XYZ file of C-alpha atoms in Angstrom:
196
model
C 25.507 6.800 -0.063
C 24.983 6.927 -3.813
C 21.742 8.719 -5.045
C 20.130 5.599 -6.337
C 20.606 3.763 -3.010
C 18.926 6.845 -1.341
C 16.104 7.039 -3.750
C 15.862 3.303 -2.871
C 15.749 4.129 0.843
C 13.747 7.123 0.469
C 10.779 5.293 -1.831
C 10.457 2.310 0.805
C 10.036 4.936 3.647
C 7.409 6.673 1.959
C 5.676 3.690 0.214
C 4.026 0.537 1.938
C 4.557 -3.012 0.859
C 1.647 -4.755 -0.600
C 2.250 -7.576 2.047
C -1.271 -7.383 3.277
C -3.380 -7.562 0.047
C -1.017 -10.264 -1.137
C -1.565 -12.253 2.308
C -5.199 -11.995 1.746
C -5.298 -13.353 -1.747
C -2.763 -15.869 -1.037
C -5.074 -17.244 1.958
C -7.989 -17.283 0.372
C -6.753 -19.349 -2.505
C -4.772 -21.535 -0.027
C -8.320 -22.095 1.661
C -9.688 -22.650 -1.651
C -7.377 -25.399 -2.856
C -7.733 -27.302 0.755
C -11.220 -27.323 0.156
C -11.116 -28.954 -3.662
C -8.658 -31.537 -2.176
C -10.701 -32.632 0.695
C -13.807 -32.582 -1.666
C -11.899 -34.887 -4.025
C -10.674 -37.308 -1.020
C -13.928 -37.396 -0.106
C -15.164 -38.209 -3.407
C -12.574 -41.000 -3.486
C -13.229 -42.731 -0.342
C -16.953 -42.997 -1.012
C -17.909 -40.793 1.776
C -20.780 -37.723 1.390
C -19.542 -33.763 0.536
C -19.207 -31.529 2.462
C -21.104 -28.830 0.172
C -20.771 -30.734 -3.189
C -19.302 -33.395 -5.001
C -16.480 -32.473 -7.376
C -18.380 -34.428 -10.201
C -21.734 -32.840 -9.606
C -19.445 -29.528 -9.533
C -18.244 -29.945 -12.472
C -21.743 -31.140 -14.436
C -23.307 -27.890 -12.790
C -20.527 -25.789 -14.218
C -20.784 -27.614 -17.797
C -24.606 -26.738 -17.804
C -24.343 -23.355 -16.733
C -24.608 -21.477 -19.796
C -27.896 -23.425 -20.560
C -29.300 -23.178 -17.090
C -28.693 -19.721 -15.782
C -30.065 -16.460 -17.823
C -27.227 -14.721 -19.696
C -28.155 -11.538 -18.042
C -27.343 -13.447 -14.605
C -24.188 -14.719 -16.558
C -23.005 -11.197 -17.749
C -23.676 -9.567 -14.242
C -21.452 -12.333 -12.625
C -18.939 -11.723 -15.244
C -19.113 -8.432 -14.421
C -18.525 -8.614 -10.528
C -15.738 -10.959 -11.140
C -14.074 -8.562 -13.336
C -14.330 -5.678 -10.873
C -13.149 -8.134 -8.153
C -10.374 -8.872 -10.413
C -9.380 -5.379 -11.136
C -9.393 -4.310 -7.797
C -6.865 -7.217 -6.935
C -4.595 -6.100 -10.020
C -4.832 -2.651 -8.951
C -3.926 -3.599 -5.279
C -1.148 -5.540 -6.963
C 0.314 -3.083 -9.116
C -0.678 0.782 -7.827
C 2.392 1.561 -5.308
C 0.442 2.134 -1.138
C 1.611 5.561 0.195
C 2.367 5.753 3.867
C 1.510 9.315 5.788
C 5.348 10.393 5.039
C 6.942 13.189 2.804
C 10.553 13.068 1.676
C 12.033 16.598 2.862
C 15.374 18.279 1.468
C 17.806 19.201 3.673
C 20.610 20.932 2.321
C 22.144 18.112 0.258
C 20.382 15.270 2.200
C 17.101 13.765 1.768
C 14.889 13.149 5.013
C 11.910 11.021 5.193
C 9.576 13.103 7.576
C 5.997 11.758 9.276
C 2.873 14.050 8.271
C 1.848 14.749 11.718
C 5.318 15.858 12.514
C 5.204 18.341 9.532
C 1.518 19.319 10.356
C 2.789 19.875 14.228
C 5.917 22.135 13.064
C 3.551 24.183 10.895
C 0.811 24.876 13.387
C 3.669 25.576 15.837
C 5.411 28.471 13.463
C 1.629 29.936 12.585
C 1.192 30.212 16.372
C 4.259 31.840 16.993
C 4.318 33.837 13.963
C 1.021 34.910 14.252
C 0.380 35.135 18.073
C -2.580 33.160 17.901
C -2.752 30.556 20.542
C -1.426 27.015 19.567
C -4.659 25.229 20.232
C -6.748 27.410 18.217
C -4.629 25.704 15.091
C -5.082 23.036 13.854
C -2.960 21.459 10.691
C -3.323 18.457 8.761
C -1.149 16.879 6.161
C -2.243 14.618 3.464
C -0.346 13.427 0.371
C -0.789 16.390 -1.853
C -2.668 18.765 0.793
C -1.401 21.206 3.961
C -5.167 21.902 5.666
C -4.753 24.482 8.137
C -7.906 25.962 10.141
C -7.675 28.614 12.620
C -10.287 29.423 15.238
C -9.407 32.532 16.782
C -11.166 33.935 20.158
C -14.282 36.236 19.586
C -12.983 39.500 18.512
C -9.419 38.779 17.938
C -8.706 40.549 14.402
C -7.027 38.139 12.052
C -5.890 38.822 8.636
C -6.276 35.529 6.431
C -3.669 36.516 3.759
C -1.048 36.876 6.289
C -1.687 33.313 7.600
C -1.375 32.184 4.082
C 1.842 33.700 3.330
C 3.206 32.132 6.874
C 1.827 28.684 6.015
C 2.864 29.277 2.304
C 6.567 30.173 3.543
C 7.074 27.481 5.986
C 5.677 24.946 3.890
C 7.934 25.827 0.904
C 10.935 26.198 3.431
C 10.437 22.346 3.715
C 11.040 21.569 -0.163
C 8.731 18.488 0.521
C 8.258 15.796 -2.178
C 5.764 15.373 -3.691
C 4.632 18.659 -3.463
C 1.837 19.824 -1.384
C -0.622 23.022 -1.788
C -1.804 24.752 1.196
C -5.431 25.123 2.337
C -5.713 28.139 5.184
C -9.295 28.946 6.622
C -10.287 31.150 9.336
C -13.332 29.382 11.362
C -14.871 31.918 14.129
C -16.877 30.607 16.764
C -20.904 31.303 16.243
C -21.368 34.849 18.133
C -24.869 35.884 19.203
C -26.567 33.940 16.912
C -24.713 34.808 13.650
C -22.874 32.670 11.357
C -19.180 32.233 11.724
C -16.711 33.984 9.188
C -14.456 31.414 7.135
């Protein structure tokens, strides 16, 4: 498999398509077009409109600048511009799936963030001697967040835990790269605040 093909496959697996956003916009536009067509047909047939007759709608639109306060027109324009920018951002910006590219030898592997989180948690539990259920790991697009909740009375070296996590995450060679955050949370003991 060539590098360009591999890059394309990895990109497709780590980025979400904008199908849902496009589908919503298309459905809204189709519904607007169907409504306009129904109103035009009713008007041509001499029937009562569903909401407003096309002629009355065009007349109201033509009279809008003089009938409405300019501040209201500006506010409506700003709201429409914001909606347009959101739709444009959804169309242009790449969506992200909860996956990372991991380099494995000379190959790239797409791995789910949940798998990375589970592997980091298990490795940290094994290396530190802290029970697995006391280690919580979350993996986001740019961050690996580790929370360790050791039982009361068990001493924990936060710097050592951070080093274990940093070394393990670095060995995965994730793309995009992630930073690690390690916290130690102690349960409340005899009314004292937990140590972080």
